[in-house]
Coordinates of C-alpha atoms and ligand atoms in Angstrom, one line a residue:
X1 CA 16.4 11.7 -29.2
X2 CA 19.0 9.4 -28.0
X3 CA 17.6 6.2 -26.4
X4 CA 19.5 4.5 -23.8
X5 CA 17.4 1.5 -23.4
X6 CA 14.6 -0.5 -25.5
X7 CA 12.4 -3.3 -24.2
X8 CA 10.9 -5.1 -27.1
X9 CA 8.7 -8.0 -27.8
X10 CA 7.0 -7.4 -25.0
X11 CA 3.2 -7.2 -24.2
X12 CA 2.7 -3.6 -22.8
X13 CA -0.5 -3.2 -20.2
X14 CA -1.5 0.1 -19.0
X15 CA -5.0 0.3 -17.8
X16 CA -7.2 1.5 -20.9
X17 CA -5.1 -1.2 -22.9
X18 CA -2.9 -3.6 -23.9
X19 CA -0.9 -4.9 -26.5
X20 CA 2.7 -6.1 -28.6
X21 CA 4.2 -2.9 -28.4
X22 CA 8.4 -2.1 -27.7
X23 CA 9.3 0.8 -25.7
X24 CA 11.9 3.1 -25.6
X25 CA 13.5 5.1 -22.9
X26 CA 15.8 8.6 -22.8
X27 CA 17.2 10.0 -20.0
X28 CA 15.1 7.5 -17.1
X29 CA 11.7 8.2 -18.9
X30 CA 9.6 6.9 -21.4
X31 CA 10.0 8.3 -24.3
X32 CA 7.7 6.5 -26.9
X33 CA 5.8 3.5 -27.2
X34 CA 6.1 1.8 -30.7
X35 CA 5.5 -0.7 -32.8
X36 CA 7.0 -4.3 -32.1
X37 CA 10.3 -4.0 -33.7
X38 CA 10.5 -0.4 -34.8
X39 CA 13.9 1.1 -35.5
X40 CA 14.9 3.3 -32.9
X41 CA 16.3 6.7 -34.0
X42 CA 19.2 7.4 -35.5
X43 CA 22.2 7.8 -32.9
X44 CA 20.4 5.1 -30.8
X45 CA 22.8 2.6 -31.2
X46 CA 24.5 1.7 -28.3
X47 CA 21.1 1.4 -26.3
X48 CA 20.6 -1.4 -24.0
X49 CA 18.0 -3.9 -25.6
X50 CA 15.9 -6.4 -23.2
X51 CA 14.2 -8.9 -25.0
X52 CA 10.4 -9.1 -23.2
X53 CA 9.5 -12.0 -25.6
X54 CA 6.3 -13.3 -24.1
X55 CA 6.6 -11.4 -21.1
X56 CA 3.5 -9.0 -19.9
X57 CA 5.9 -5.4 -19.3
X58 CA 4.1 -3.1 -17.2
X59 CA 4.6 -0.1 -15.0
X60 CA 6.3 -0.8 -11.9
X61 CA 3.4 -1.0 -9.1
X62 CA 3.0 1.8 -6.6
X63 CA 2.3 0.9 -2.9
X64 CA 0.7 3.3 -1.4
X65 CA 0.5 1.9 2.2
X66 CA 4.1 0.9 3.6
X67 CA 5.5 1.3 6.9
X68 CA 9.2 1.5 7.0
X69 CA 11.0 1.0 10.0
X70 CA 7.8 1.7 12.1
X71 CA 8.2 2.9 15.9
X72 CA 5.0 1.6 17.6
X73 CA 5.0 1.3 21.3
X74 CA 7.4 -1.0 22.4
X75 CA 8.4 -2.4 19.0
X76 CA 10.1 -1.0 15.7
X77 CA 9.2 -2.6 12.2
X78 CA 12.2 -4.0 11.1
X79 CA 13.7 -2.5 7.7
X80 CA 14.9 0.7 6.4
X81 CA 14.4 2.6 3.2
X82 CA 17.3 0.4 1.3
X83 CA 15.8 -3.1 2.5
X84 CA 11.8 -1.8 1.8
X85 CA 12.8 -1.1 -1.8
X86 CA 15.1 -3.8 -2.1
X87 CA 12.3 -6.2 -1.2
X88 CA 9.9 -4.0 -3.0
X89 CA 11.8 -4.1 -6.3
X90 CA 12.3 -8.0 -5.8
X91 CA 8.4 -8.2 -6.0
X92 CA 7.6 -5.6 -9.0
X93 CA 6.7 -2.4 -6.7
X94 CA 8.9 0.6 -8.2
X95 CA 7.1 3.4 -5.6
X96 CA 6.1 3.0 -2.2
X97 CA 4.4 5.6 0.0
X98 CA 5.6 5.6 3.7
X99 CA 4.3 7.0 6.9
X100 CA 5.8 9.9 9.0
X101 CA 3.2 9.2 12.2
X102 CA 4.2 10.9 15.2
X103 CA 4.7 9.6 18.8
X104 CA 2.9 11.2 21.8
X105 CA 4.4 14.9 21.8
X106 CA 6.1 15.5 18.5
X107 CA 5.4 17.9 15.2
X108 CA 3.8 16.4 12.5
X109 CA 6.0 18.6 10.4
X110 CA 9.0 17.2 12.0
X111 CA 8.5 13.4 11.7
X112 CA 7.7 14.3 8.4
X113 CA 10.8 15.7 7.1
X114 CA 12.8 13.3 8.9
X115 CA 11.1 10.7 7.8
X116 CA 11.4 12.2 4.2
X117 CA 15.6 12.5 4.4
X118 CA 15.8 8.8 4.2
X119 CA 14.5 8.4 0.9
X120 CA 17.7 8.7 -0.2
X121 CA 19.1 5.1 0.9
X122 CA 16.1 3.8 -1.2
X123 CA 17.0 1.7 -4.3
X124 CA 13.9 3.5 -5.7
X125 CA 12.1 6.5 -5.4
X126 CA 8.9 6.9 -2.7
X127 CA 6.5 9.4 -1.4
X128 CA 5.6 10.2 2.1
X129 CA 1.9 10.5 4.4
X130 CA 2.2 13.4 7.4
X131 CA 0.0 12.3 10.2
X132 CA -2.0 14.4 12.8
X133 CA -2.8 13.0 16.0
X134 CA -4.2 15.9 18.2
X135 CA -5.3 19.7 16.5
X136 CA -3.3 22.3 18.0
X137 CA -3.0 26.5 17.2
X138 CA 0.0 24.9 14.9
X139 CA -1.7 22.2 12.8
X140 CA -3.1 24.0 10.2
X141 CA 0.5 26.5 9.3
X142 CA 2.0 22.8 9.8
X143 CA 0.2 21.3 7.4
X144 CA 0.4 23.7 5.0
X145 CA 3.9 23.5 5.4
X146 CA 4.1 20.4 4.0
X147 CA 1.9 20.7 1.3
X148 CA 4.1 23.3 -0.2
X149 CA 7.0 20.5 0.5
X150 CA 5.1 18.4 -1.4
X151 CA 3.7 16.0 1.1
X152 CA -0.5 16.1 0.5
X153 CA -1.7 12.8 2.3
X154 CA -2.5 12.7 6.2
X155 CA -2.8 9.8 7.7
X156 CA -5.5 9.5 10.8
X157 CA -6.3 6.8 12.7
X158 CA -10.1 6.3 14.9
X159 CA -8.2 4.2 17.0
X160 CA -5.3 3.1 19.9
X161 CA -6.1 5.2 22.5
X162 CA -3.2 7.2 23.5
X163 CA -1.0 6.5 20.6
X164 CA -2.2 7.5 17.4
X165 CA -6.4 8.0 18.1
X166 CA -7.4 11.5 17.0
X167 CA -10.8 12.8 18.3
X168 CA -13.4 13.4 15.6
X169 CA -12.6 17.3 15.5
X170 CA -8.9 16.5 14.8
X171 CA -10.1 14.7 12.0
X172 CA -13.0 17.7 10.7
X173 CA -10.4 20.1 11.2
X174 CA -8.0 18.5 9.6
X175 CA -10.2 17.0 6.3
X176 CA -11.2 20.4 5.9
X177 CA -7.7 22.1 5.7
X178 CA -6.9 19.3 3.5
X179 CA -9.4 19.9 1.4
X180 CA -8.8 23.7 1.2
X181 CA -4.8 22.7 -0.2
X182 CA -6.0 20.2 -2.6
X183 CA -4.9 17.5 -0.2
X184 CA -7.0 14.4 1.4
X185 CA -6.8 12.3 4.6
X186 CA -6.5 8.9 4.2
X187 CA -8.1 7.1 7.6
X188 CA -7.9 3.8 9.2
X189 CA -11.2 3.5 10.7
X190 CA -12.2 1.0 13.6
X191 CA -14.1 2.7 16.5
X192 CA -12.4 2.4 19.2
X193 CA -15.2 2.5 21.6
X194 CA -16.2 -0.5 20.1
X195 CA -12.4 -2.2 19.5
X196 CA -12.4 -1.9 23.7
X197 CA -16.1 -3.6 24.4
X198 CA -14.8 -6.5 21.6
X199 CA -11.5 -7.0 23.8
X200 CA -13.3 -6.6 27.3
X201 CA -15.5 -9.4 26.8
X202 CA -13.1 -11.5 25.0
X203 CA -11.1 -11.4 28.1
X204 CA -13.5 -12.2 29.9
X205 CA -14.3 -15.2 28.3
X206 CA -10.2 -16.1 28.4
X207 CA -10.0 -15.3 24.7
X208 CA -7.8 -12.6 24.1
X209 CA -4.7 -14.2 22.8
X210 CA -4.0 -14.4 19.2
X211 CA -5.6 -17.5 18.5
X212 CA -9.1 -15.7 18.7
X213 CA -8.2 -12.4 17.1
X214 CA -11.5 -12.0 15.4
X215 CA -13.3 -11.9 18.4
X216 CA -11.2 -8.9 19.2
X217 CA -11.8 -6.8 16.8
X218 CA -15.4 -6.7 15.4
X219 CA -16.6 -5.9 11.1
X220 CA -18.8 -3.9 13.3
X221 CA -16.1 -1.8 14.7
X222 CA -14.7 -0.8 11.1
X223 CA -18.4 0.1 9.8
X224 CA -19.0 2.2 12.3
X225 CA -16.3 4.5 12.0
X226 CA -16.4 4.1 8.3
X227 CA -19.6 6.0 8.1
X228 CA -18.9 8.4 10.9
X229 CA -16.2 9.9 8.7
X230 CA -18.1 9.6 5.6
X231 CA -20.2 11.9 7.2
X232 CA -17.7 14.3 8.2
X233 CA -16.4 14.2 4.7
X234 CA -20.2 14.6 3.0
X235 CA -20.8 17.7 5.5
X236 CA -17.2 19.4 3.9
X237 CA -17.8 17.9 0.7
X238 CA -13.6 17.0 1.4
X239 CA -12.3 13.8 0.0
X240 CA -11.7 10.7 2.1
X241 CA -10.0 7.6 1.2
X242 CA -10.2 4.6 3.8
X243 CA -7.2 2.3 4.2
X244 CA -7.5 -1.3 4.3
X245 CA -11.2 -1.9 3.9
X246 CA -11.9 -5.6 5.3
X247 CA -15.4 -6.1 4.5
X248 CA -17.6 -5.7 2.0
X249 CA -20.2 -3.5 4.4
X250 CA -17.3 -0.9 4.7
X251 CA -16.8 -0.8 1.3
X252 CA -20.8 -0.5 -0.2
X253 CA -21.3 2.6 2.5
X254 CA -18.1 4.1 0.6
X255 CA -19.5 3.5 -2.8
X256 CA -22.7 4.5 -1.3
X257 CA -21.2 8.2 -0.7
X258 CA -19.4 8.2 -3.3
X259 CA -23.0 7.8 -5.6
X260 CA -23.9 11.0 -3.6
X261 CA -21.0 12.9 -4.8
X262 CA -18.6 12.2 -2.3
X263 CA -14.8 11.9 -3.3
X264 CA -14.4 8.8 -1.1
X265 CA -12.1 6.1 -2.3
X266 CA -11.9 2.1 -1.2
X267 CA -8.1 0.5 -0.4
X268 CA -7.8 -3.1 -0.2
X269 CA -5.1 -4.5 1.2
X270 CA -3.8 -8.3 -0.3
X271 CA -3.7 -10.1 3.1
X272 CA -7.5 -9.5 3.3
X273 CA -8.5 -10.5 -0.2
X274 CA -6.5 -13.4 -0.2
X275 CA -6.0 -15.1 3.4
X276 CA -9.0 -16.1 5.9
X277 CA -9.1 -16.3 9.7
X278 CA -9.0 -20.1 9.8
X279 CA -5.2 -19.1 10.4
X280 CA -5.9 -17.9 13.8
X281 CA -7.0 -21.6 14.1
X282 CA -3.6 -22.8 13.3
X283 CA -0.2 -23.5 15.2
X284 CA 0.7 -20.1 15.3
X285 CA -1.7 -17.8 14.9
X286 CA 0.4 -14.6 16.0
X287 CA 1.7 -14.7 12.2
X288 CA -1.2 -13.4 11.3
X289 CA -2.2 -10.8 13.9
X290 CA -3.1 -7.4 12.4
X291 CA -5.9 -4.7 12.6
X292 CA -8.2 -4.8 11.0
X293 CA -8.3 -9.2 11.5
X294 CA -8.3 -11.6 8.4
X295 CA -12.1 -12.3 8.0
X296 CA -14.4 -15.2 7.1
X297 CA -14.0 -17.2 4.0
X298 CA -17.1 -15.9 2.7
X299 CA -16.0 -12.4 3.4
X300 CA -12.5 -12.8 1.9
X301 CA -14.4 -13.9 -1.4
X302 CA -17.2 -11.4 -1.3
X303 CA -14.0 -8.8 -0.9
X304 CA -12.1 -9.8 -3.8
X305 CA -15.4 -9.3 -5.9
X306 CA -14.8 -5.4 -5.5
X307 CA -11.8 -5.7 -7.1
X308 CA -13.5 -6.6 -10.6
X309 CA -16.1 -3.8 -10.5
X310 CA -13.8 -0.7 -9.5
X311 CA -15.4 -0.3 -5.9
X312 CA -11.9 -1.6 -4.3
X313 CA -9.6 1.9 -5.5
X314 CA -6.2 0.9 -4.6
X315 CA -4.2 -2.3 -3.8
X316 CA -2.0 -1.9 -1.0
X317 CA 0.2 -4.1 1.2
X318 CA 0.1 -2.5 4.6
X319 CA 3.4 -3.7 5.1
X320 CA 4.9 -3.8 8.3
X321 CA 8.1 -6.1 8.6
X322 CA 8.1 -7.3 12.5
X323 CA 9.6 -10.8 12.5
X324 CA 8.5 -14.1 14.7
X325 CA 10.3 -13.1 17.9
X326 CA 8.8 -9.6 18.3
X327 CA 5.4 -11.7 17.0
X328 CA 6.2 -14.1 20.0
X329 CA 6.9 -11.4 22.1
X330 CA 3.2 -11.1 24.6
X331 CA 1.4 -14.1 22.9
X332 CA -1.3 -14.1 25.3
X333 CA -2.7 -11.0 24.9
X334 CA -3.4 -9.4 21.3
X335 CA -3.3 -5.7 22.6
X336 CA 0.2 -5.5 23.4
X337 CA 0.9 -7.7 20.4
X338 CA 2.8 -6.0 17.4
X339 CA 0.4 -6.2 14.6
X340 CA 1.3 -5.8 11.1
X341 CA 2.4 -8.7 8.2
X342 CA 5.0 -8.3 5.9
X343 CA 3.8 -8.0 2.5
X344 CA 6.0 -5.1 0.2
X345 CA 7.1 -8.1 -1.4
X346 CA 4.3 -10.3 -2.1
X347 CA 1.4 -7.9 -2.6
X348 CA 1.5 -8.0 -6.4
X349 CA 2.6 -11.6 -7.0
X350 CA 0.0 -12.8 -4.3
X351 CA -2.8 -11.2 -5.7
X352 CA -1.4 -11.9 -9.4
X353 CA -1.5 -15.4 -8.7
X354 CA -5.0 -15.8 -6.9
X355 CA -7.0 -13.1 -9.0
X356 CA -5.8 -13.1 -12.7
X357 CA -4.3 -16.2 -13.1
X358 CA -7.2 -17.7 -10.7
X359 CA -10.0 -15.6 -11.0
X360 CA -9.8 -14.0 -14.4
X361 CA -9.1 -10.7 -13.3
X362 CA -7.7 -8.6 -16.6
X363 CA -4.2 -8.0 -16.4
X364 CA -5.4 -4.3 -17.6
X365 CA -7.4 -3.8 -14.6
X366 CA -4.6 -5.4 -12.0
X367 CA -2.5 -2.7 -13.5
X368 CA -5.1 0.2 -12.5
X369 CA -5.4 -1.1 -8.9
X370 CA -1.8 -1.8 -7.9
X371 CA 0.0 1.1 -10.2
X372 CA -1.9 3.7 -11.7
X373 CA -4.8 4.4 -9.2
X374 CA -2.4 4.5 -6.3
X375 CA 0.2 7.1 -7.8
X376 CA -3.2 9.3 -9.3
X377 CA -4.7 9.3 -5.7
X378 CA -1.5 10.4 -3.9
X379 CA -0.7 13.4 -6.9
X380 CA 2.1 11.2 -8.5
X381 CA 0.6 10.4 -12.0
X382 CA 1.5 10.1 -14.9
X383 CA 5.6 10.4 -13.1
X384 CA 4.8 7.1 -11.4
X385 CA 2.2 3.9 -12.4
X386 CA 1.6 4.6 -16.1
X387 CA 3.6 3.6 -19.1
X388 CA 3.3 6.7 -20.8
X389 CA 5.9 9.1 -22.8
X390 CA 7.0 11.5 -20.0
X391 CA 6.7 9.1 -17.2
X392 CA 9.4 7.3 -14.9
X393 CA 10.5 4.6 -16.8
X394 CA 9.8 2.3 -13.8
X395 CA 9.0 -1.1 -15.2
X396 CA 8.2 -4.1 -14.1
X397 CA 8.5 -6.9 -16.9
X398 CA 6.7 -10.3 -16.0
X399 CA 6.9 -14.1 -16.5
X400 CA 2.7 -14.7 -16.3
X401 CA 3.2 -18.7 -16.3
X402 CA 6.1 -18.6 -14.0
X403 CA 5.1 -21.1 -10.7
X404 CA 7.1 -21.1 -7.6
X405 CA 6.9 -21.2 -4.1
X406 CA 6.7 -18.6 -1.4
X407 CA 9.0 -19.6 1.3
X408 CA 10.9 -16.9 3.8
X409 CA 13.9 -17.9 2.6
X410 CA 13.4 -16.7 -0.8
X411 CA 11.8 -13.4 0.0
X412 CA 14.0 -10.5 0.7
X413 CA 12.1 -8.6 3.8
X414 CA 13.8 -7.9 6.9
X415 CA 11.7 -10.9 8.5
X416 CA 11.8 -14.3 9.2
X417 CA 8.5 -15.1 8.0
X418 CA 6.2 -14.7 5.1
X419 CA 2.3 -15.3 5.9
X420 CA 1.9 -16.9 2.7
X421 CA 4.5 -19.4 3.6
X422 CA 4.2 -22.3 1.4
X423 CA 1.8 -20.9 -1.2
X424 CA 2.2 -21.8 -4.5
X425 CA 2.3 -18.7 -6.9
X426 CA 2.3 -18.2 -10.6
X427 CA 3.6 -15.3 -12.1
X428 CA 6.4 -13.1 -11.0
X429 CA 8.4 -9.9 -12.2
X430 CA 11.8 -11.3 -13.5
X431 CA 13.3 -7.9 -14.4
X432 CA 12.5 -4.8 -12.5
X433 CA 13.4 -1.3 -14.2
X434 CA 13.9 1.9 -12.2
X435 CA 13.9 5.1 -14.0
X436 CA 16.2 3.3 -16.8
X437 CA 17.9 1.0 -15.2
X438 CA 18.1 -2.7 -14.8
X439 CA 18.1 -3.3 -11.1
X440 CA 16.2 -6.6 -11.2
X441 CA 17.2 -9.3 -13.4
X442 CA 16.4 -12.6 -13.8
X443 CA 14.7 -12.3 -10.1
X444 CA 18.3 -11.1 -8.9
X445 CA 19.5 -7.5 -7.8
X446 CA 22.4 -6.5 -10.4
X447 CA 22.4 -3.0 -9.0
X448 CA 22.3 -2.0 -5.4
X449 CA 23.1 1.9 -5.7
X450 CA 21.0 3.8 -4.0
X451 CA 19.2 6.3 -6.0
X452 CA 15.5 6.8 -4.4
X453 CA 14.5 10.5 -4.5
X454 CA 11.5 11.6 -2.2
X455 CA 8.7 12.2 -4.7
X456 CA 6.7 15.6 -3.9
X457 CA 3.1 15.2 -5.2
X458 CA 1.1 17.3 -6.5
X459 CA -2.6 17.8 -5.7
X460 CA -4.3 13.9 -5.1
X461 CA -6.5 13.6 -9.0
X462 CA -10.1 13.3 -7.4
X463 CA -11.1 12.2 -10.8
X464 CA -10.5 8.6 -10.6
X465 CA -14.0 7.4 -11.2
Ligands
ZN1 ZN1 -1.0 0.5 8.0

């Protein structure tokens, strides 16, 4: 064994524990974890040493809900694989999972492995959701296509009509082919019925600019759909995992099922559990526009209480980089608004700050959510979110008492805006590992090269809970 690196002093956090442990890394992976200040083996001595002296070092967070360079309608998001995982990297996230979603008339398959030859300009490795829109004769040989490629997770949407909306037997038929290939569909549920009433009488009353975005957009509508496809997934006993969950009703009829049997699984998304809608109230209010809406105080808190007790699975970011002038773009009318907030960046240091420095959340369990639970639902674990022998060495080390400021400026997103503007934060990565190497350090990028690989997953672990 000839290690090549060795963080030491550190305080290593994986989900089932933590402690002073120093870890050692050969050829990109983990190769042991030992005790503080064990001598590594013989012919080890030219090996990089990173002092993690009172530093918490844990595995590089997964995303697993991050649109790169999204075409929607009239607008594109506004980064590419290198400036995702640059910004990615700057705030602790090693992995991201992107979207392959496919406009009006093209393959699923297709957008797929497009999408999937651009990993390579990433300055760390992702993974990849297909999308179905509308069943066809094809689908099915489509999608098992790209299982065999490696590509497991299909995203559906229960809403915007003529863009991505499948029809609830799009969706059955495509849970249950899932299902049959050890994959699982991972669904943004609003009903759209009800997402059209909500913005018909909001324009009627002259509300249907950003400023009142809540009205547009009802808990009700999210609900609804979430137990429609619950019961879709309880009648093919397939697994089901809902992306950005807003409310706490959504996410008790999901642990609900998932009492019954079902393998249904809870995302939240840091925008929701940390910011409320009194920002529609503000000066500009478009910052903040995306679907589902920021909620109530009192639901934001009542959110972030799922994240203590295991019912929220997964935290994600949703991020989708559109800067102030697309945001500006139709400020009068929500629905032909881009909607999306960046948030690659600031999803772990956000919720760092506000839920285990503020609210006592363990450091063990902040692990689970943003690293290890993401990479076992999409079939990437133990490669990516655990610090384990074998896996990626993709590490993020942390400074837990370091306070700064959010402030566009010092992100590194391909925006002009950060919708935390302002915040005060404490705790951030300070060096950022990928597969061995230093690319972070001391918050700054000491290595550009582009190394990403796309990440082929296995079968999604259904075992989580
Ligand atoms: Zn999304």
């Amino acid at each position: 064994m000839t290690i090549e690196l060795i963080v030491r002093g550190g305080t290593v956090v994986e989900p089932t524990w933590q402690g002073p442990a120093d870890l050692f890394v050969e050829e990109g992976r983990v190769a042991a974890i030992v005790a503080p200040g064990a001598a590594a083996p013989a012919g080890s001595e030219n090996a990089r040493v990173i002092d993690a002296t009172g530093r918490l070092v844990m595995p590089g967070g997964v995303d697993p809900h991050c649109h790169v360079g999204y075409a929607s309608g009239e607008f594109t998001s506004l980064d590419d694989y290198r400036g995702c995982t640059l910004a990615a990297l700057h705030g602790g996230t090693t992995t991201i999972v992107d979207f392959a979603i496919p406009s009006p008339g093209q393959r699923p398959l297709d957008v797929a492995r497009a999408q999937r030859a651009k990993a390579s300009e990433g300055l760390c490795d992702s993974a990849l959701h297909a999308s179905v829109v509308a069943w066809d004769d094809s689908t099915e040989e489509q999608l098992r296509t790209l299982a065999s490629e490696g590509i497991v997770t299909v995203k559906m949407f229960t809403t915007y009509r003529g863009e991505t909306m499948a029809d609830d037997d799009t969706i059955l038929r495509t849970m249950q082919t899932l299902a049959d290939i050890g994959g699982m569909v991972v669904i943004h549920c609003e009903a759209n019925h009800i997402i059209e009433e909500d913005q018909r009488r909001a324009q009627v009353r002259g509300e249907i600019d950003a400023g009142h975005m809540s009205g547009t957009r009802s808990a009700l509508a999210e609900t609804a759909a979430v137990a429609e496809v619950l019961a879709i997934a309880e009648r093919l006993g397939s697994p089901i995992y809902f992306v950005h969950q807003s409310t706490p009703a959504a996410i008790e009829l999901v642990s609900a099922a998932r009492r019954r049997g079902i393998p249904a699984y809870s995302e939240g998304v840091a925008h929701h559990l940390v910011l409320d809608d009194g920002k529609y109230a503000g000066p500009e209010p478009e910052r903040y526009v995306c679907c589902p809406p920021l909620r109530d105080r009192e639901t934001v808190d009542a959110l972030g209480g799922y994240l203590f007790n295991g019912e929220i699975t997964t935290l994600a970011s949703d991020h989708c980089c559109y800067d102030l002038a697309q945001k500006r773009e139709h400020p009068h009318d929500v629905r032909s608004m881009p909607n999306g907030l960046p948030g690659v960046e600031t999803r772990l240091p956000v919720v760092f700050s506000e839920y285990v420095v503020g609210k006592g959340l363990s450091p063990q369990r902040f692990v689970e959510l943003s690293a290890a639970n993401p990479a076992r639902v999409n079939g990437l674990y133990p490669r990516k979110g655990a610090l384990q022998p074998g896996s990626d060495a993709d590490i993020a080390i942390w400074d837990a008492k370091a306070v700064w400021t959010i402030g566009s400026g010092g992100l590194h997103m391909a925006t002009d805006y950060s919708p935390y503007e302002g915040m005060e934060i404490t705790g951030r990565p300070t060096t950022v590992i990928v597969r061995g190497r230093v690319v972070i350090e001391g918050g700054e990028l000491v290595d550009g090269t582009p190394r990403g690989r796309h990440l082929p997953a296995g079968a999604v672990d259904l075992t989580v809970f």
